[in-house]
Amino acid sequence: MTQDLIARAKAWLAEDPDGETREELAKLIDNEELDELAARFAGTLQFGTAGLRGELGAGPMRMNRSVVIRAAAGLAAYLKAKGQGDGLVVIGYDARYKSADFARDTAAVMTGAGLKAALLPRPLPTPVLAYAIRHLGAVAGVEVTASHNPPRDNGYKVYLGDGSQIVPPADAEIAAEIAAVESLSDVPRPEWESPRSGEAESGGGWETLGDEVLEAYLARTDEVLTPGSPRTARVVYTAMHGVGKDVLTAAFARAGFPPPALVAEQADPDPAFPTVAFPNPEEPGAMDLAFEAARAVNPDIVIANDPDADRCAVAVPDASVEGGWRMLRGDEVGSLLAQHLVDRGVSGVFAESIVSSSLLGRIAEAAGLGYEETLTGFKWIARVDGLRYGYEEALGYCVDPEGVRDKDGITAALLVAELASVLKEQGRTLLDLLDDLAVRHGLHATDQLSVRVEDLSVISDAMRRLREKTPTALAGLAVTKAEDLTEGTGELPPTDGLRYYLEGARVIVRPSGTEPKLKCYLEVVVPVASQAALGEAREKAAELLAGIKRDLAAAAGI
């Protein structure tokens, strides 16, 4: 077994095109670090919720140029098998370690396979790539990003020509083509050199786009706003060390909003993400610098993008919390934007993933609009027929599905700023509108029990425990219905998850598709008789959520 492992590692080393990972792997082989080698050669990275994603490093279980070249070759073979072998593949990338290299490798593979390839001109937000696919008439798109993952991660999102991320069976068909790549020497691709700062690219044979696509995207962002609407909201903005700043500030300037006050320490791209433990606005401490800036500037709202700017976080002044600023939950922002669109008189279907708040369905029903639930991920939400608005509790909002069939943190930020401006003109705030929704539809309070693990067996063990012994009650609320989503439902295809309906509550448990986490999504609905009863309803909801979280953790053994 040891000799076989060493032989596989040496074979991988022999064709690795990257000097850094070659050196890394050679040391592991020379030092006979068998446990580490075994981990890196235990299989291959698989497509999850958002394509490939993993830690940078050598070997098939890490993100590296060899893995990316194979992935690109698999995608090219898939496209050719579908009769799209002469089509265009557009490629975008963020500012993480190796992102530009992975993007150029992808362009080289597409070019070598006979497809046309076009690279976005520099690191740009993921929604710009999603827009470019349809704008340019591409047959596919690739975005190199690990979104809000830790600094040493990177990833590879694949979109097809409709501008949506891949779903079954395309993911399995692409994976089969990737598995069929026996050697990198079998993948024809032109040589290229990574350009030094300020220099043009050499070699390659693909097209590097100018700013025309970005300008077209920015022109489209204006369309998410109501002509003549108030544009007075003052915003503190953080790009979280990612690529959002230039595009968001340009979009705000075009729309006529006051220039956002930037969180200087996090404004420019930095793949080390030095000021945050995790570059995710939802993580504890990630918004501390933004709140510090807000206390100095006193804006109406704080807006944050994640590093690839497809997510949008919102915080509001709240005197009842320490520090005076509170992050809104993704479900709260999702409901606020939905009501704002209803008030503007939109038509179409509202959609969300099953892990998001059921309040969206109440808002849609009251407005006479269509409503659908999908599996987790915008690859499902974006495919809903007649979609007008979609959101997911993890800070993802699709407010212009005809332009970007994915979550878009730039256009969502514009719509939030418009809503804050409209309310400001009325002497009201986002919190006031949330209160209105609670009185009208009941208080929909959500929370999450999220466990990050080193050992993935912790997740599988927890899922097994819950499947073997379904809880009969959580926080004293009887479980009225339990669904194992691996079997699918009448409306949903199969997925690894469990859903429990309780008296006045709902719980969903699933492994994360992008991180080593077990995620449990909790919602309780408490009727609210009047504005005066809101405080009591919130206390009851908090008590129930805490009890559900406690009892569920015990049942899952986490």
Coordinates of C-alpha atoms in Angstrom, one line a residue:
M1 CA 0.0 0.0 0.0
T2 CA 2.8 2.4 0.9
Q3 CA 4.6 1.8 -2.3
D4 CA 1.4 2.2 -4.3
L5 CA 0.8 5.6 -2.6
I6 CA 4.3 6.8 -3.3
A7 CA 4.1 5.6 -6.9
R8 CA 0.8 7.5 -7.4
A9 CA 2.3 10.6 -5.8
K10 CA 5.4 10.4 -8.1
A11 CA 3.2 10.0 -11.1
W12 CA 1.3 13.1 -10.2
L13 CA 4.5 15.0 -9.5
A14 CA 5.9 14.1 -12.9
E15 CA 3.3 16.0 -14.7
D16 CA 2.5 18.8 -12.3
P17 CA 2.9 22.1 -14.2
D18 CA 3.3 24.3 -11.1
G19 CA 6.7 24.8 -9.5
E20 CA 5.2 25.5 -6.1
T21 CA 3.1 22.4 -5.8
R22 CA 5.9 20.3 -7.3
E23 CA 8.2 21.4 -4.6
E24 CA 5.6 20.8 -1.9
L25 CA 4.8 17.3 -3.1
A26 CA 8.4 16.4 -3.6
K27 CA 9.1 17.2 0.1
L28 CA 6.2 15.1 1.2
I29 CA 7.5 12.1 -0.8
D30 CA 11.1 12.6 0.3
N31 CA 10.1 12.8 3.9
E32 CA 7.6 9.9 3.5
E33 CA 4.8 11.8 5.1
L34 CA 2.4 9.0 4.5
D35 CA -0.6 10.3 6.4
E36 CA -0.5 13.6 4.5
L37 CA 0.0 11.8 1.2
A38 CA -2.8 9.5 1.9
A39 CA -5.2 12.4 2.6
R40 CA -4.2 14.1 -0.6
F41 CA -4.6 11.0 -2.7
A42 CA -7.7 9.6 -1.1
G43 CA -9.8 10.4 -4.1
T44 CA -10.5 13.5 -6.2
L45 CA -12.4 16.7 -5.4
Q46 CA -16.0 16.4 -6.4
F47 CA -18.6 18.9 -7.6
G48 CA -20.7 20.2 -4.7
T49 CA -23.2 22.9 -4.2
A50 CA -20.9 25.4 -6.1
G51 CA -18.6 23.2 -8.3
L52 CA -15.1 22.3 -7.0
R53 CA -13.8 23.9 -3.8
G54 CA -11.0 22.9 -1.6
E55 CA -7.7 23.8 0.1
L56 CA -4.8 24.8 -2.2
G57 CA -2.0 22.3 -2.4
A58 CA -0.6 19.4 -4.3
G59 CA -2.6 16.2 -5.1
P60 CA -6.0 15.3 -6.5
M61 CA -7.8 16.2 -3.2
R62 CA -6.5 19.7 -3.3
M63 CA -7.1 22.7 -5.5
N64 CA -4.1 23.1 -7.9
R65 CA -3.3 23.6 -11.6
S66 CA -3.3 19.9 -12.3
V67 CA -6.9 19.5 -10.9
V68 CA -8.0 22.6 -12.7
I69 CA -6.6 21.5 -16.1
R70 CA -8.4 18.2 -15.7
A71 CA -11.6 20.0 -14.7
A72 CA -11.4 22.2 -17.7
A73 CA -10.6 19.3 -20.0
G74 CA -13.7 17.5 -18.7
L75 CA -15.9 20.6 -19.3
A76 CA -14.5 21.0 -22.8
A77 CA -15.2 17.3 -23.6
Y78 CA -18.7 17.6 -22.2
L79 CA -19.4 20.7 -24.4
K80 CA -18.1 19.0 -27.4
A81 CA -20.2 15.9 -26.7
K82 CA -23.2 18.3 -26.6
G83 CA -22.4 19.7 -30.0
Q84 CA -21.0 22.9 -28.7
G85 CA -17.4 22.3 -29.5
D86 CA -17.0 25.6 -31.5
G87 CA -18.7 27.8 -28.8
L88 CA -17.3 30.5 -26.5
V89 CA -16.4 29.8 -22.9
V90 CA -16.0 33.0 -20.8
I91 CA -13.9 32.8 -17.7
G92 CA -13.8 35.1 -14.6
Y93 CA -11.7 35.0 -11.4
D94 CA -11.3 36.6 -8.0
A95 CA -8.2 37.9 -6.3
R96 CA -7.4 34.7 -4.3
Y97 CA -4.1 32.9 -4.4
K98 CA -3.7 31.1 -7.8
S99 CA -7.1 32.4 -9.2
A100 CA -5.5 34.1 -12.2
D101 CA -3.4 31.0 -13.0
F102 CA -6.4 28.7 -12.8
A103 CA -8.3 31.1 -15.1
R104 CA -5.6 31.1 -17.7
D105 CA -5.2 27.3 -17.5
T106 CA -8.9 27.0 -18.2
A107 CA -8.6 29.4 -21.2
A108 CA -5.6 27.4 -22.5
V109 CA -7.5 24.1 -22.2
M110 CA -10.6 25.5 -24.0
T111 CA -8.4 26.9 -26.7
G112 CA -6.5 23.6 -27.1
A113 CA -9.8 21.8 -27.4
G114 CA -10.9 24.0 -30.3
L115 CA -13.4 26.1 -28.3
K116 CA -13.2 29.9 -28.1
A117 CA -12.1 31.3 -24.7
A118 CA -12.4 34.8 -23.3
L119 CA -11.0 36.0 -20.0
L120 CA -12.5 38.8 -18.0
P121 CA -9.9 41.6 -17.9
R122 CA -9.0 41.4 -14.2
P123 CA -10.4 40.0 -10.9
L124 CA -14.1 41.0 -10.8
P125 CA -17.2 40.0 -8.9
T126 CA -18.8 36.7 -9.7
P127 CA -22.0 38.3 -10.9
V128 CA -20.1 40.0 -13.7
L129 CA -19.1 36.6 -15.0
A130 CA -22.7 35.3 -14.6
Y131 CA -23.9 38.3 -16.6
A132 CA -21.2 37.9 -19.3
I133 CA -22.3 34.4 -20.2
R134 CA -25.7 35.5 -21.5
H135 CA -24.4 38.9 -22.7
L136 CA -21.8 37.3 -24.9
G137 CA -23.8 34.3 -26.0
A138 CA -21.3 31.8 -24.4
V139 CA -22.0 28.1 -24.2
A140 CA -20.5 28.0 -20.7
G141 CA -18.7 30.0 -18.1
V142 CA -16.2 29.4 -15.4
E143 CA -15.6 31.5 -12.3
V144 CA -12.5 30.8 -10.2
T145 CA -13.4 31.6 -6.7
A146 CA -13.8 30.2 -3.2
S147 CA -16.2 33.0 -2.3
H148 CA -16.1 33.4 1.5
N149 CA -14.0 30.4 2.4
P150 CA -10.7 30.6 4.4
P151 CA -7.6 32.1 2.7
R152 CA -6.0 28.8 1.7
D153 CA -9.1 27.7 -0.3
N154 CA -10.0 28.2 -3.9
G155 CA -12.7 26.9 -6.1
Y156 CA -14.1 26.4 -9.6
K157 CA -17.7 27.3 -10.4
V158 CA -19.2 26.0 -13.7
Y159 CA -22.1 27.7 -15.5
L160 CA -23.8 26.6 -18.7
G161 CA -25.1 28.8 -21.5
D162 CA -28.3 29.7 -19.8
G163 CA -26.2 31.6 -17.2
S164 CA -27.0 29.2 -14.3
Q165 CA -24.7 27.0 -12.4
I166 CA -24.6 23.3 -13.3
V167 CA -27.1 20.9 -11.9
P168 CA -27.6 17.1 -12.3
P169 CA -27.1 15.4 -14.6
A170 CA -24.6 17.8 -16.1
D171 CA -22.4 17.7 -13.0
A172 CA -22.1 13.9 -13.1
E173 CA -21.5 14.0 -16.9
I174 CA -18.7 16.5 -16.5
A175 CA -17.3 14.6 -13.6
A176 CA -17.2 11.4 -15.8
E177 CA -15.3 13.4 -18.5
I178 CA -12.9 14.7 -15.9
A179 CA -12.3 11.1 -14.6
A180 CA -11.6 10.0 -18.2
V181 CA -8.5 12.3 -18.4
E182 CA -5.7 9.9 -17.8
S183 CA -2.7 12.2 -18.1
L184 CA -2.2 15.9 -18.5
S185 CA -0.1 15.1 -21.6
D186 CA -3.4 14.1 -23.2
V187 CA -4.8 17.6 -22.7
P188 CA -3.7 19.9 -25.6
R189 CA -3.1 23.4 -24.5
P190 CA -1.0 26.4 -25.6
E191 CA 1.8 27.5 -23.4
W192 CA 1.3 30.8 -21.5
E193 CA 3.3 32.9 -19.1
S194 CA 1.8 34.7 -16.1
P195 CA 2.2 38.4 -16.9
R196 CA 4.2 40.7 -14.5
S197 CA 2.4 43.7 -13.1
G198 CA 1.6 46.2 -15.8
E199 CA 2.6 43.9 -18.6
A200 CA 0.3 42.4 -21.3
E201 CA -0.2 38.6 -21.4
S202 CA 2.0 36.6 -23.7
G203 CA 1.1 33.4 -25.4
G204 CA -2.2 31.6 -24.9
G205 CA -4.2 32.4 -28.0
W206 CA -7.4 33.2 -26.1
E207 CA -9.1 36.6 -25.9
T208 CA -8.7 38.9 -22.9
L209 CA -11.7 41.1 -22.8
G210 CA -11.7 44.8 -22.2
D211 CA -14.1 46.7 -20.0
E212 CA -17.1 46.5 -22.4
V213 CA -18.7 43.6 -20.5
L214 CA -18.3 45.4 -17.2
E215 CA -19.7 48.6 -18.6
A216 CA -22.7 46.6 -20.0
Y217 CA -23.2 45.0 -16.5
L218 CA -23.0 48.4 -14.8
A219 CA -25.5 49.8 -17.2
R220 CA -27.9 47.0 -16.4
T221 CA -27.6 47.6 -12.6
D222 CA -29.5 50.9 -13.0
E223 CA -32.5 48.8 -14.1
V224 CA -33.1 47.2 -10.7
L225 CA -34.1 50.6 -9.3
T226 CA -37.3 52.6 -9.8
P227 CA -36.8 55.6 -12.0
G228 CA -36.9 58.8 -9.9
S229 CA -36.8 56.9 -6.6
P230 CA -35.1 58.5 -3.6
R231 CA -31.3 57.9 -3.5
T232 CA -30.4 59.5 -0.2
A233 CA -29.3 56.6 2.0
R234 CA -25.8 57.0 3.5
V235 CA -23.8 53.8 3.5
V236 CA -20.7 52.4 5.1
Y237 CA -19.3 49.7 2.9
T238 CA -16.8 46.9 3.3
A239 CA -15.5 44.7 0.4
M240 CA -14.1 42.2 3.0
H241 CA -10.7 42.2 1.2
G242 CA -12.4 41.1 -2.0
V243 CA -13.2 42.4 -5.4
G244 CA -16.4 44.3 -4.9
K245 CA -15.2 47.8 -4.1
D246 CA -14.7 49.3 -7.6
V247 CA -17.8 47.8 -9.1
L248 CA -20.1 48.6 -6.2
T249 CA -18.9 52.2 -5.9
A250 CA -19.3 52.6 -9.7
A251 CA -22.8 51.3 -9.5
F252 CA -23.7 53.6 -6.6
A253 CA -22.2 56.6 -8.5
R254 CA -24.2 55.8 -11.7
A255 CA -27.4 55.4 -9.6
G256 CA -26.9 58.8 -7.9
F257 CA -26.4 57.6 -4.3
P258 CA -24.0 59.3 -2.0
P259 CA -20.5 57.8 -2.3
P260 CA -20.3 54.9 0.3
A261 CA -17.8 55.5 3.1
L262 CA -15.3 52.7 2.7
V263 CA -13.8 50.5 5.5
A264 CA -10.3 51.3 4.4
E265 CA -8.6 48.3 6.1
Q266 CA -10.8 45.9 4.0
A267 CA -11.3 47.9 0.8
D268 CA -8.7 46.4 -1.5
P269 CA -8.2 42.8 -2.6
D270 CA -5.9 40.8 -0.3
P271 CA -5.9 37.0 -0.6
A272 CA -4.5 36.7 3.0
F273 CA -7.7 38.4 4.4
P274 CA -5.6 39.8 7.3
T275 CA -8.3 41.4 9.4
V276 CA -10.8 38.5 9.6
A277 CA -10.7 34.9 10.8
F278 CA -13.1 34.0 7.9
P279 CA -13.9 36.5 5.1
N280 CA -17.6 35.9 5.6
P281 CA -19.9 38.7 6.9
E282 CA -21.8 36.1 8.8
E283 CA -18.8 34.9 10.9
P284 CA -18.2 36.4 14.4
G285 CA -15.9 39.4 14.3
A286 CA -16.0 39.8 10.5
M287 CA -18.0 43.0 10.7
D288 CA -16.2 44.6 13.6
L289 CA -14.3 47.1 11.5
A290 CA -17.4 48.0 9.6
F291 CA -19.3 48.7 12.8
E292 CA -16.4 50.8 14.1
A293 CA -16.5 52.9 10.9
A294 CA -20.3 53.2 11.3
R295 CA -20.0 54.5 14.8
A296 CA -17.7 57.2 13.5
V297 CA -19.7 58.1 10.3
N298 CA -23.3 57.5 11.6
P299 CA -24.7 56.2 8.2
D300 CA -28.2 54.9 7.6
I301 CA -27.0 51.3 6.9
V302 CA -23.9 49.2 6.6
I303 CA -23.4 47.0 3.6
A304 CA -20.8 44.3 3.1
N305 CA -20.0 42.1 0.2
D306 CA -18.2 38.8 0.6
P307 CA -14.9 38.5 -1.3
D308 CA -16.4 37.7 -4.7
A309 CA -19.3 40.1 -4.1
D310 CA -22.1 37.7 -4.9
R311 CA -23.4 38.0 -1.4
C312 CA -24.7 41.1 0.4
A313 CA -24.9 41.6 4.1
V314 CA -26.8 44.5 5.8
A315 CA -26.5 46.0 9.2
V316 CA -28.7 48.6 10.8
P317 CA -28.5 51.0 13.8
D318 CA -30.0 49.3 16.9
A319 CA -29.7 50.9 20.3
S320 CA -30.8 47.7 22.0
V321 CA -27.6 45.8 21.1
E322 CA -24.0 46.3 22.3
G323 CA -22.1 48.6 20.0
G324 CA -25.3 50.1 18.5
W325 CA -25.3 48.1 15.2
R326 CA -27.0 44.8 14.3
M327 CA -26.4 42.5 11.4
L328 CA -29.7 41.6 9.8
R329 CA -30.2 37.9 9.1
G330 CA -30.3 36.9 5.5
D331 CA -33.9 35.9 5.9
E332 CA -34.7 39.4 7.2
V333 CA -33.0 41.1 4.2
G334 CA -34.7 38.6 1.9
S335 CA -38.1 39.5 3.2
L336 CA -37.5 43.2 3.2
L337 CA -36.4 43.1 -0.5
A338 CA -39.5 41.0 -1.3
Q339 CA -41.8 43.5 0.3
H340 CA -40.1 46.4 -1.4
L341 CA -40.6 44.7 -4.8
V342 CA -44.2 44.0 -4.0
D343 CA -44.7 47.7 -3.1
R344 CA -43.2 48.6 -6.5
G345 CA -45.8 46.4 -8.2
V346 CA -43.7 43.7 -9.7
S347 CA -45.1 40.5 -11.2
G348 CA -43.7 37.0 -11.5
V349 CA -42.6 34.3 -9.2
F350 CA -40.7 34.6 -5.9
A351 CA -38.5 31.7 -5.0
E352 CA -36.2 30.6 -2.2
S353 CA -34.4 27.5 -1.0
I354 CA -36.0 25.2 1.5
V355 CA -33.6 26.4 4.2
S356 CA -34.8 30.0 4.0
S357 CA -37.7 31.6 5.9
S358 CA -41.3 30.6 5.0
L359 CA -42.2 34.3 5.3
L360 CA -41.4 34.8 1.6
G361 CA -44.3 32.5 0.8
R362 CA -46.6 34.6 3.0
I363 CA -45.5 37.8 1.3
A364 CA -46.0 36.3 -2.2
E365 CA -49.4 34.9 -1.3
A366 CA -50.6 38.2 0.1
A367 CA -49.5 39.9 -3.1
G368 CA -51.0 37.3 -5.4
L369 CA -47.6 36.3 -6.8
G370 CA -46.3 32.8 -7.6
Y371 CA -44.0 31.2 -5.1
E372 CA -41.7 28.2 -5.2
E373 CA -39.2 26.4 -2.9
T374 CA -36.1 24.8 -4.3
L375 CA -33.1 22.8 -3.1
T376 CA -30.2 24.8 -1.6
G377 CA -28.2 26.8 -4.0
F378 CA -28.9 29.4 -6.7
K379 CA -28.3 26.8 -9.3
W380 CA -31.8 25.7 -8.4
I381 CA -33.4 29.1 -7.6
A382 CA -32.3 30.6 -10.9
R383 CA -34.0 27.8 -12.9
V384 CA -37.5 28.6 -11.5
D385 CA -39.9 29.4 -14.4
G386 CA -41.0 33.0 -14.4
L387 CA -38.6 34.0 -11.6
R388 CA -38.7 37.6 -10.6
Y389 CA -36.9 37.5 -7.3
G390 CA -35.0 34.7 -5.5
Y391 CA -33.1 34.6 -2.3
E392 CA -31.3 32.3 0.1
E393 CA -30.7 32.8 3.8
A394 CA -26.9 32.8 3.4
L395 CA -27.0 36.4 2.2
G396 CA -27.7 35.7 -1.4
Y397 CA -30.2 37.7 -3.5
C398 CA -31.2 37.5 -7.2
V399 CA -33.0 40.8 -7.9
D400 CA -32.4 40.8 -11.7
P401 CA -32.8 37.3 -13.0
E402 CA -32.9 38.3 -16.6
G403 CA -29.5 39.9 -16.3
V404 CA -27.8 37.6 -13.7
R405 CA -29.2 34.2 -13.0
D406 CA -27.3 33.9 -9.8
K407 CA -27.0 35.7 -6.5
D408 CA -25.6 39.2 -7.0
G409 CA -24.3 41.3 -4.1
I410 CA -24.0 44.5 -6.2
T411 CA -27.5 44.8 -7.4
A412 CA -28.9 43.6 -4.1
A413 CA -26.9 46.4 -2.4
L414 CA -28.4 48.9 -4.7
L415 CA -31.9 47.7 -4.0
V416 CA -31.3 47.7 -0.2
A417 CA -30.0 51.3 -0.5
E418 CA -33.1 52.3 -2.5
L419 CA -35.4 50.7 0.2
A420 CA -33.5 52.5 3.0
S421 CA -33.9 55.7 1.1
V422 CA -37.6 55.3 0.6
L423 CA -38.1 54.5 4.2
K424 CA -35.9 57.4 5.2
E425 CA -38.1 59.8 3.3
Q426 CA -41.0 58.5 5.4
G427 CA -39.1 58.9 8.7
R428 CA -38.9 55.1 9.0
T429 CA -36.2 52.4 9.0
L430 CA -35.6 48.8 7.9
L431 CA -36.5 47.7 11.4
D432 CA -39.8 49.5 11.2
L433 CA -40.7 47.6 8.0
L434 CA -39.6 44.3 9.7
D435 CA -42.0 45.1 12.5
D436 CA -44.8 45.7 10.0
L437 CA -44.1 42.3 8.4
A438 CA -44.2 40.5 11.7
V439 CA -47.6 42.1 12.7
R440 CA -49.0 41.3 9.2
H441 CA -47.7 37.7 8.8
G442 CA -46.6 36.6 12.2
L443 CA -43.1 36.8 13.6
H444 CA -40.9 34.5 11.5
A445 CA -37.7 34.0 13.6
T446 CA -34.8 32.0 12.2
D447 CA -31.5 30.8 13.6
Q448 CA -28.8 28.3 12.7
L449 CA -27.0 25.5 14.5
S450 CA -23.7 25.3 12.5
V451 CA -20.9 23.0 13.4
R452 CA -17.5 23.2 11.6
V453 CA -15.5 20.0 11.8
E454 CA -12.0 18.7 11.1
D455 CA -13.3 15.1 10.8
L456 CA -16.1 14.7 8.2
S457 CA -17.2 11.5 9.9
V458 CA -18.7 13.7 12.6
I459 CA -21.2 15.0 10.0
S460 CA -22.1 11.5 8.7
D461 CA -22.5 10.2 12.2
A462 CA -24.8 13.0 13.2
M463 CA -27.0 12.4 10.0
R464 CA -27.0 8.6 10.8
R465 CA -28.2 9.2 14.4
L466 CA -31.0 11.4 13.3
R467 CA -32.1 8.9 10.6
E468 CA -32.0 6.0 13.0
K469 CA -34.0 7.8 15.7
T470 CA -36.3 10.7 14.5
P471 CA -36.9 13.2 17.3
T472 CA -40.5 13.2 18.5
A473 CA -40.3 16.7 20.0
L474 CA -37.9 19.7 20.1
A475 CA -38.2 22.4 22.7
G476 CA -41.5 20.8 23.7
L477 CA -43.0 21.2 20.2
A478 CA -44.2 17.9 18.7
V479 CA -42.6 16.8 15.5
T480 CA -45.7 16.4 13.2
K481 CA -43.9 15.3 10.1
A482 CA -40.3 14.1 9.3
E483 CA -38.9 13.9 5.7
D484 CA -35.7 12.2 4.6
L485 CA -34.8 14.4 1.6
T486 CA -32.5 11.7 0.1
E487 CA -35.7 10.1 -1.2
G488 CA -36.9 13.4 -2.8
T489 CA -40.4 14.8 -2.5
G490 CA -43.1 15.6 -5.0
E491 CA -41.6 19.0 -5.6
L492 CA -37.9 18.4 -4.9
P493 CA -35.2 16.1 -6.3
P494 CA -33.2 14.0 -3.9
T495 CA -30.6 15.7 -1.6
D496 CA -28.8 14.7 1.5
G497 CA -31.0 16.3 4.2
L498 CA -33.7 15.9 6.8
R499 CA -36.7 18.2 7.3
Y500 CA -38.9 18.2 10.4
Y501 CA -42.2 20.0 10.7
L502 CA -43.2 21.0 14.2
E503 CA -46.2 22.8 15.7
G504 CA -45.3 26.3 14.7
A505 CA -41.7 25.5 13.7
R506 CA -39.6 23.9 11.0
V507 CA -36.1 22.4 11.1
I508 CA -33.8 21.3 8.2
V509 CA -30.5 19.5 8.7
R510 CA -27.9 19.1 5.9
P511 CA -24.2 18.8 5.3
S512 CA -22.8 22.0 3.7
G513 CA -22.0 21.7 0.0
T514 CA -19.1 24.1 0.2
E515 CA -17.5 23.8 3.7
P516 CA -16.8 21.1 6.3
K517 CA -19.9 22.0 8.2
L518 CA -23.1 20.4 9.5
K519 CA -25.9 23.0 9.1
C520 CA -29.2 23.0 10.9
Y521 CA -31.7 25.7 9.9
L522 CA -34.4 26.6 12.4
E523 CA -37.5 28.6 12.1
V524 CA -40.3 29.4 14.5
V525 CA -43.5 31.3 13.7
V526 CA -45.2 33.2 16.5
P527 CA -48.5 35.0 15.9
V528 CA -48.4 38.8 16.7
A529 CA -51.7 40.4 17.8
S530 CA -50.4 44.0 17.5
Q531 CA -47.3 46.2 17.5
A532 CA -47.4 46.3 21.3
A533 CA -47.1 42.5 21.4
L534 CA -43.9 42.3 19.4
G535 CA -41.6 42.3 22.4
E536 CA -43.3 39.3 24.0
A537 CA -43.4 37.5 20.6
R538 CA -39.6 38.0 20.2
E539 CA -38.9 36.7 23.7
K540 CA -41.0 33.6 23.0
A541 CA -39.4 33.0 19.6
A542 CA -35.9 33.3 21.1
E543 CA -36.8 30.9 23.9
L544 CA -38.1 28.3 21.4
L545 CA -35.1 28.7 19.0
A546 CA -32.7 28.1 21.9
G547 CA -34.7 25.0 23.0
I548 CA -34.8 23.6 19.5
K549 CA -31.1 24.2 19.1
R550 CA -30.3 22.5 22.4
D551 CA -32.5 19.4 21.8
L552 CA -31.4 19.0 18.2
A553 CA -27.8 19.1 19.2
A554 CA -28.4 16.4 21.7
A555 CA -30.3 14.2 19.3
A556 CA -27.6 14.6 16.6
G557 CA -24.8 14.0 19.1
I558 CA -23.0 17.3 18.2

